[in-house]
mmCIF file of C-alpha atoms in Angstrom:
data_model
loop_
_atom_site.group_PDB
_atom_site.id
_atom_site.type_symbol
_atom_site.label_atom_id
_atom_site.label_comp_id
_atom_site.label_asym_id
_atom_site.label_seq_id
_atom_site.Cartn_x
_atom_site.Cartn_y
_atom_site.Cartn_z
ATOM 1 C CA UNK C 155 87.274 95.578 104.029
ATOM 2 C CA UNK C 156 85.756 98.139 106.358
ATOM 3 C CA UNK C 157 85.842 101.791 105.313
ATOM 4 C CA UNK C 158 89.015 103.553 106.472
ATOM 5 C CA UNK C 159 87.218 105.990 108.775
ATOM 6 C CA UNK C 160 85.682 103.133 110.806
ATOM 7 C CA UNK C 161 89.031 101.834 112.028
ATOM 8 C CA UNK C 162 89.755 102.336 115.697
ATOM 9 C CA UNK C 163 93.309 103.419 114.915
ATOM 10 C CA UNK C 164 93.944 106.940 113.594
ATOM 11 C CA UNK C 165 94.322 106.042 109.940
ATOM 12 C CA UNK C 166 93.168 103.811 107.114
ATOM 13 C CA UNK C 167 93.702 100.005 107.244
ATOM 14 C CA UNK C 168 93.636 98.553 104.083
ATOM 15 C CA UNK C 169 93.288 96.024 100.197
ATOM 16 C CA UNK C 170 99.176 78.612 90.895
ATOM 17 C CA UNK C 171 101.304 81.753 89.975
ATOM 18 C CA UNK C 172 98.588 84.229 90.953
ATOM 19 C CA UNK C 173 98.297 82.847 94.475
ATOM 20 C CA UNK C 174 102.091 82.926 94.822
ATOM 21 C CA UNK C 175 102.017 86.578 93.740
ATOM 22 C CA UNK C 176 99.472 87.410 96.453
ATOM 23 C CA UNK C 177 101.589 85.702 99.100
ATOM 24 C CA UNK C 178 104.692 87.518 97.840
ATOM 25 C CA UNK C 179 102.908 90.858 98.211
ATOM 26 C CA UNK C 180 102.084 90.105 101.844
ATOM 27 C CA UNK C 181 105.626 88.925 102.600
ATOM 28 C CA UNK C 182 107.113 92.003 100.951
ATOM 29 C CA UNK C 183 104.955 94.211 103.142
ATOM 30 C CA UNK C 184 105.970 92.338 106.283
ATOM 31 C CA UNK C 185 109.663 92.558 105.447
ATOM 32 C CA UNK C 186 109.529 96.259 104.634
ATOM 33 C CA UNK C 187 107.788 97.215 107.876
ATOM 34 C CA UNK C 188 110.050 95.412 110.395
ATOM 35 C CA UNK C 189 108.243 96.783 113.449
ATOM 36 C CA UNK C 190 109.373 97.629 116.944
ATOM 37 C CA UNK C 191 106.599 95.702 118.677
ATOM 38 C CA UNK C 192 106.811 97.865 121.800
ATOM 39 C CA UNK C 193 105.820 100.957 119.813
ATOM 40 C CA UNK C 194 103.827 99.667 116.851
ATOM 41 C CA UNK C 195 100.821 97.569 115.954
ATOM 42 C CA UNK C 196 100.126 94.964 113.289
ATOM 43 C CA UNK C 197 96.614 94.326 112.011
ATOM 44 C CA UNK C 198 95.045 92.196 109.347
ATOM 45 C CA UNK C 199 91.757 91.243 107.750
ATOM 46 C CA UNK C 200 90.401 88.447 105.587
ATOM 47 C CA UNK C 201 87.256 89.245 103.620
ATOM 48 C CA UNK C 202 85.043 87.557 101.041
ATOM 49 C CA UNK C 203 82.486 89.147 98.737
ATOM 50 C CA UNK C 204 80.028 88.108 96.047
ATOM 51 C CA UNK C 205 81.552 90.728 93.701
ATOM 52 C CA UNK C 206 84.731 92.783 94.240
ATOM 53 C CA UNK C 207 83.768 96.400 93.517
ATOM 54 C CA UNK C 208 86.024 99.373 92.789
ATOM 55 C CA UNK C 209 84.657 102.870 92.155
ATOM 56 C CA UNK C 210 81.398 101.608 90.725
ATOM 57 C CA UNK C 211 82.956 98.816 88.672
ATOM 58 C CA UNK C 212 83.613 95.115 89.130
ATOM 59 C CA UNK C 213 87.174 93.835 89.453
ATOM 60 C CA UNK C 214 86.065 90.197 89.527
ATOM 61 C CA UNK C 215 83.738 90.101 86.498
ATOM 62 C CA UNK C 216 80.743 89.857 88.809
ATOM 63 C CA UNK C 217 82.082 86.742 90.534
ATOM 64 C CA UNK C 218 83.067 86.001 94.179
ATOM 65 C CA UNK C 219 86.438 87.192 95.477
ATOM 66 C CA UNK C 220 88.543 87.129 98.642
ATOM 67 C CA UNK C 221 90.993 89.730 99.959
ATOM 68 C CA UNK C 222 93.870 89.497 102.407
ATOM 69 C CA UNK C 223 94.896 92.814 104.013
ATOM 70 C CA UNK C 224 97.820 93.529 106.321
ATOM 71 C CA UNK C 225 98.647 96.784 108.063
ATOM 72 C CA UNK C 226 101.344 98.229 110.311
ATOM 73 C CA UNK C 227 100.988 101.370 112.455
ATOM 74 C CA UNK C 228 103.819 103.147 114.199
ATOM 75 C CA UNK C 229 103.244 105.224 117.334
ATOM 76 C CA UNK C 230 104.555 108.244 115.429
ATOM 77 C CA UNK C 231 101.534 108.108 113.090
ATOM 78 C CA UNK C 232 103.341 106.500 110.140
ATOM 79 C CA UNK C 233 101.630 103.473 108.604
ATOM 80 C CA UNK C 234 101.880 100.973 105.749
ATOM 81 C CA UNK C 235 99.062 98.797 104.363
ATOM 82 C CA UNK C 236 98.998 96.076 101.737
ATOM 83 C CA UNK C 237 96.140 94.089 100.170
ATOM 84 C CA UNK C 238 95.747 91.387 97.525
ATOM 85 C CA UNK C 239 92.475 90.133 95.988
ATOM 86 C CA UNK C 240 91.911 86.733 94.368
ATOM 87 C CA UNK C 241 88.690 86.126 92.380
ATOM 88 C CA UNK C 242 86.935 82.936 91.320
ATOM 89 C CA UNK C 243 86.960 83.673 87.581
ATOM 90 C CA UNK C 244 85.539 81.294 84.983
ATOM 91 C CA UNK C 245 89.096 80.287 84.126
ATOM 92 C CA UNK C 246 89.852 79.528 87.793
ATOM 93 C CA UNK C 247 91.169 81.464 90.831
ATOM 94 C CA UNK C 248 93.295 84.416 89.778
ATOM 95 C CA UNK C 249 94.859 87.505 91.321
ATOM 96 C CA UNK C 250 92.826 90.510 90.127
ATOM 97 C CA UNK C 251 94.130 93.377 92.270
ATOM 98 C CA UNK C 252 96.862 94.260 94.735
ATOM 99 C CA UNK C 253 98.247 97.433 96.232
ATOM 100 C CA UNK C 254 100.174 99.206 98.960
ATOM 101 C CA UNK C 255 99.451 102.399 100.906
ATOM 102 C CA UNK C 256 101.925 104.381 102.991
ATOM 103 C CA UNK C 257 101.230 107.566 104.899
ATOM 104 C CA UNK C 258 101.008 109.572 108.077
ATOM 105 C CA UNK C 259 97.943 110.199 110.267
ATOM 106 C CA UNK C 260 97.530 112.640 113.111
ATOM 107 C CA UNK C 261 94.667 112.977 115.565
ATOM 108 C CA UNK C 262 93.827 116.545 116.513
ATOM 109 C CA UNK C 263 91.969 117.870 119.522
ATOM 110 C CA UNK C 264 88.275 117.170 119.233
ATOM 111 C CA UNK C 265 88.824 113.798 117.541
ATOM 112 C CA UNK C 266 89.453 115.011 113.980
ATOM 113 C CA UNK C 267 92.003 112.851 112.127
ATOM 114 C CA UNK C 268 94.130 114.185 109.249
ATOM 115 C CA UNK C 269 95.638 111.643 106.879
ATOM 116 C CA UNK C 270 98.302 112.181 104.180
ATOM 117 C CA UNK C 271 99.734 109.393 102.066
ATOM 118 C CA UNK C 272 100.560 107.674 98.796
ATOM 119 C CA UNK C 273 98.899 104.624 97.275
ATOM 120 C CA UNK C 274 99.731 102.300 94.388
ATOM 121 C CA UNK C 275 97.180 99.912 92.836
ATOM 122 C CA UNK C 276 97.590 97.285 90.134
ATOM 123 C CA UNK C 277 94.742 95.445 88.375
ATOM 124 C CA UNK C 278 94.591 92.123 86.573
ATOM 125 C CA UNK C 279 91.795 89.768 85.544
ATOM 126 C CA UNK C 280 88.604 90.087 83.540
ATOM 127 C CA UNK C 281 86.610 92.916 85.109
ATOM 128 C CA UNK C 282 86.574 96.705 85.542
ATOM 129 C CA UNK C 283 87.775 97.717 82.090
ATOM 130 C CA UNK C 284 91.135 98.338 83.817
ATOM 131 C CA UNK C 285 92.747 94.911 83.380
ATOM 132 C CA UNK C 286 96.512 95.083 83.155
ATOM 133 C CA UNK C 287 96.494 98.699 84.388
ATOM 134 C CA UNK C 288 97.202 100.575 87.586
ATOM 135 C CA UNK C 289 97.649 103.993 89.097
ATOM 136 C CA UNK C 290 99.474 106.000 91.759
ATOM 137 C CA UNK C 291 97.589 108.477 93.953
ATOM 138 C CA UNK C 292 98.594 111.076 96.515
ATOM 139 C CA UNK C 293 95.795 111.589 99.025
ATOM 140 C CA UNK C 294 94.760 113.965 101.793
ATOM 141 C CA UNK C 295 91.923 113.018 104.115
ATOM 142 C CA UNK C 296 90.031 114.210 107.159
ATOM 143 C CA UNK C 297 87.722 112.081 109.278
ATOM 144 C CA UNK C 298 85.633 112.221 112.431
ATOM 145 C CA UNK C 299 83.485 109.557 114.048
ATOM 146 C CA UNK C 300 80.693 109.537 111.466
ATOM 147 C CA UNK C 301 81.964 111.437 108.411
ATOM 148 C CA UNK C 302 85.094 111.345 106.284
ATOM 149 C CA UNK C 303 86.357 113.131 103.170
ATOM 150 C CA UNK C 304 89.332 112.525 100.899
ATOM 151 C CA UNK C 305 90.962 114.240 97.941
ATOM 152 C CA UNK C 306 93.185 112.088 95.721
ATOM 153 C CA UNK C 307 95.442 113.152 92.838
ATOM 154 C CA UNK C 308 96.860 110.748 90.258
ATOM 155 C CA UNK C 309 99.384 111.514 87.479
ATOM 156 C CA UNK C 310 98.906 108.131 85.759
ATOM 157 C CA UNK C 311 95.309 107.011 86.232
ATOM 158 C CA UNK C 312 95.052 103.679 84.363
ATOM 159 C CA UNK C 313 97.097 105.218 81.533
ATOM 160 C CA UNK C 314 100.356 107.131 81.305
ATOM 161 C CA UNK C 315 100.014 110.929 81.522
ATOM 162 C CA UNK C 316 96.340 110.860 82.561
ATOM 163 C CA UNK C 317 96.026 113.308 85.472
ATOM 164 C CA UNK C 318 92.926 112.997 87.661
ATOM 165 C CA UNK C 319 91.458 114.470 90.822
ATOM 166 C CA UNK C 320 89.080 112.283 92.820
ATOM 167 C CA UNK C 321 87.039 113.403 95.825
ATOM 168 C CA UNK C 322 85.127 111.140 98.194
ATOM 169 C CA UNK C 323 82.643 111.625 100.996
ATOM 170 C CA UNK C 324 81.762 108.724 103.304
ATOM 171 C CA UNK C 325 79.374 108.511 106.210
ATOM 172 C CA UNK C 326 78.216 106.016 108.810
ATOM 173 C CA UNK C 327 75.158 106.040 111.090
ATOM 174 C CA UNK C 328 74.790 103.633 114.021
ATOM 175 C CA UNK C 329 71.032 103.314 114.661
ATOM 176 C CA UNK C 330 71.338 100.262 116.943
ATOM 177 C CA UNK C 331 74.113 98.481 118.755
ATOM 178 C CA UNK C 332 76.039 96.322 116.300
ATOM 179 C CA UNK C 333 74.350 97.862 113.242
ATOM 180 C CA UNK C 334 75.722 100.482 110.808
ATOM 181 C CA UNK C 335 74.232 102.293 107.830
ATOM 182 C CA UNK C 336 76.909 103.203 105.286
ATOM 183 C CA UNK C 337 77.021 105.731 102.482
ATOM 184 C CA UNK C 338 79.675 106.692 99.923
ATOM 185 C CA UNK C 339 79.869 109.227 97.080
ATOM 186 C CA UNK C 340 82.827 109.797 94.773
ATOM 187 C CA UNK C 341 83.459 112.249 91.940
ATOM 188 C CA UNK C 342 86.486 112.158 89.626
ATOM 189 C CA UNK C 343 87.534 114.688 87.010
ATOM 190 C CA UNK C 344 90.250 114.351 84.382
ATOM 191 C CA UNK C 345 92.601 117.311 84.705
ATOM 192 C CA UNK C 346 94.775 116.514 81.698
ATOM 193 C CA UNK C 347 95.367 113.647 79.289
ATOM 194 C CA UNK C 348 96.936 112.941 75.947
ATOM 195 C CA UNK C 349 94.694 113.737 72.928
ATOM 196 C CA UNK C 350 94.157 110.024 72.330
ATOM 197 C CA UNK C 351 93.648 109.169 76.015
ATOM 198 C CA UNK C 352 89.891 108.699 75.656
ATOM 199 C CA UNK C 353 89.151 109.000 79.402
ATOM 200 C CA UNK C 354 85.687 110.403 80.237
ATOM 201 C CA UNK C 355 86.065 113.931 81.630
ATOM 202 C CA UNK C 356 83.931 113.418 84.750
ATOM 203 C CA UNK C 357 82.953 110.168 86.477
ATOM 204 C CA UNK C 358 81.040 109.363 89.640
ATOM 205 C CA UNK C 359 80.388 106.401 91.902
ATOM 206 C CA UNK C 360 78.202 105.714 94.924
ATOM 207 C CA UNK C 361 77.155 103.029 97.374
ATOM 208 C CA UNK C 362 74.614 102.501 100.144
ATOM 209 C CA UNK C 363 74.817 99.631 102.581
ATOM 210 C CA UNK C 364 73.923 98.111 105.909
ATOM 211 C CA UNK C 365 76.435 96.276 108.103
ATOM 212 C CA UNK C 366 76.013 94.030 111.124
ATOM 213 C CA UNK C 367 78.662 92.833 113.568
ATOM 214 C CA UNK C 368 78.046 89.167 114.406
ATOM 215 C CA UNK C 369 80.695 88.047 116.853
ATOM 216 C CA UNK C 370 84.028 88.450 115.082
ATOM 217 C CA UNK C 371 82.391 88.600 111.655
ATOM 218 C CA UNK C 372 81.419 91.895 110.033
ATOM 219 C CA UNK C 373 78.654 91.184 107.482
ATOM 220 C CA UNK C 374 77.525 93.725 104.902
ATOM 221 C CA UNK C 375 74.879 94.141 102.211
ATOM 222 C CA UNK C 376 75.488 96.982 99.746
ATOM 223 C CA UNK C 377 74.122 98.525 96.560
ATOM 224 C CA UNK C 378 76.666 100.353 94.413
ATOM 225 C CA UNK C 379 77.051 101.865 90.997
ATOM 226 C CA UNK C 380 78.626 104.614 88.948
ATOM 227 C CA UNK C 381 78.724 106.395 85.626
ATOM 228 C CA UNK C 382 78.700 107.507 82.984
ATOM 229 C CA UNK C 383 78.984 104.456 80.754
ATOM 230 C CA UNK C 384 78.791 100.703 81.262
ATOM 231 C CA UNK C 385 81.127 98.153 82.786
ATOM 232 C CA UNK C 386 82.972 95.536 80.712
ATOM 233 C CA UNK C 387 83.674 91.907 81.647
ATOM 234 C CA UNK C 388 86.034 90.932 78.860
ATOM 235 C CA UNK C 389 84.103 91.856 75.698
ATOM 236 C CA UNK C 390 80.696 91.846 77.411
ATOM 237 C CA UNK C 391 78.930 95.048 78.416
ATOM 238 C CA UNK C 392 77.327 95.012 81.887
ATOM 239 C CA UNK C 393 75.476 97.455 84.101
ATOM 240 C CA UNK C 394 77.601 99.276 86.667
ATOM 241 C CA UNK C 395 74.962 98.804 89.373
ATOM 242 C CA UNK C 396 75.246 95.770 91.641
ATOM 243 C CA UNK C 397 74.058 94.367 94.958
ATOM 244 C CA UNK C 398 76.809 92.610 96.896
ATOM 245 C CA UNK C 399 77.063 90.559 100.074
ATOM 246 C CA UNK C 400 80.369 90.440 101.952
ATOM 247 C CA UNK C 401 81.876 89.307 105.238
ATOM 248 C CA UNK C 402 85.203 90.024 106.929
ATOM 249 C CA UNK C 403 87.174 88.956 109.982
ATOM 250 C CA UNK C 404 89.927 91.099 111.489
ATOM 251 C CA UNK C 405 92.971 89.797 113.333
#
């Protein structure tokens, strides 16, 4: 998926039994939105990547994955997004992540966009050290053409009663037509947790990438990582740094 600040609309566009669950997520989103087509807009994206990354960790145990994203924007600024990711795990294709965002975006004079919303994410599968977990976040963001910042608060980050604050800064530079240089930095701090929570007090993640628009396909090469600590694929310890190749098509 493209970063949220690169969308041409004024807000973020999001991302066997497992496949049925992914389809059900998309259908639930479509039913809930029920748009007035004269005053609203649907959008979608299909993407594939060599490794599905999330905040400096792998959700797909270092293996290829595909994501279906659907979004609905109302003329008032309200929006809803949903995404589901299926990975090619060693045991076969499986749903590893899905989520929904809902919020309100407003464009101010000068092109600045303010964004307020709520997100819910659920994780499954072998990667990330977050299997079988999820979180809810309330976010506030501001973006311009080339720079975006967000502040996100969660009361249940991967565990019950783990309160976190996560800040992100993202940038894009367009040196040539069709080309983009991308950068991301994120810093999370644990505000409060139970004595046995075990969550590291401060964590960070980052990524640098180059993207190229080739017809309808957006191709991207990125290097990402995070810390402190290692990643876990099942019981195996892996580095949190990775180079990934991805491609997406919007519709």
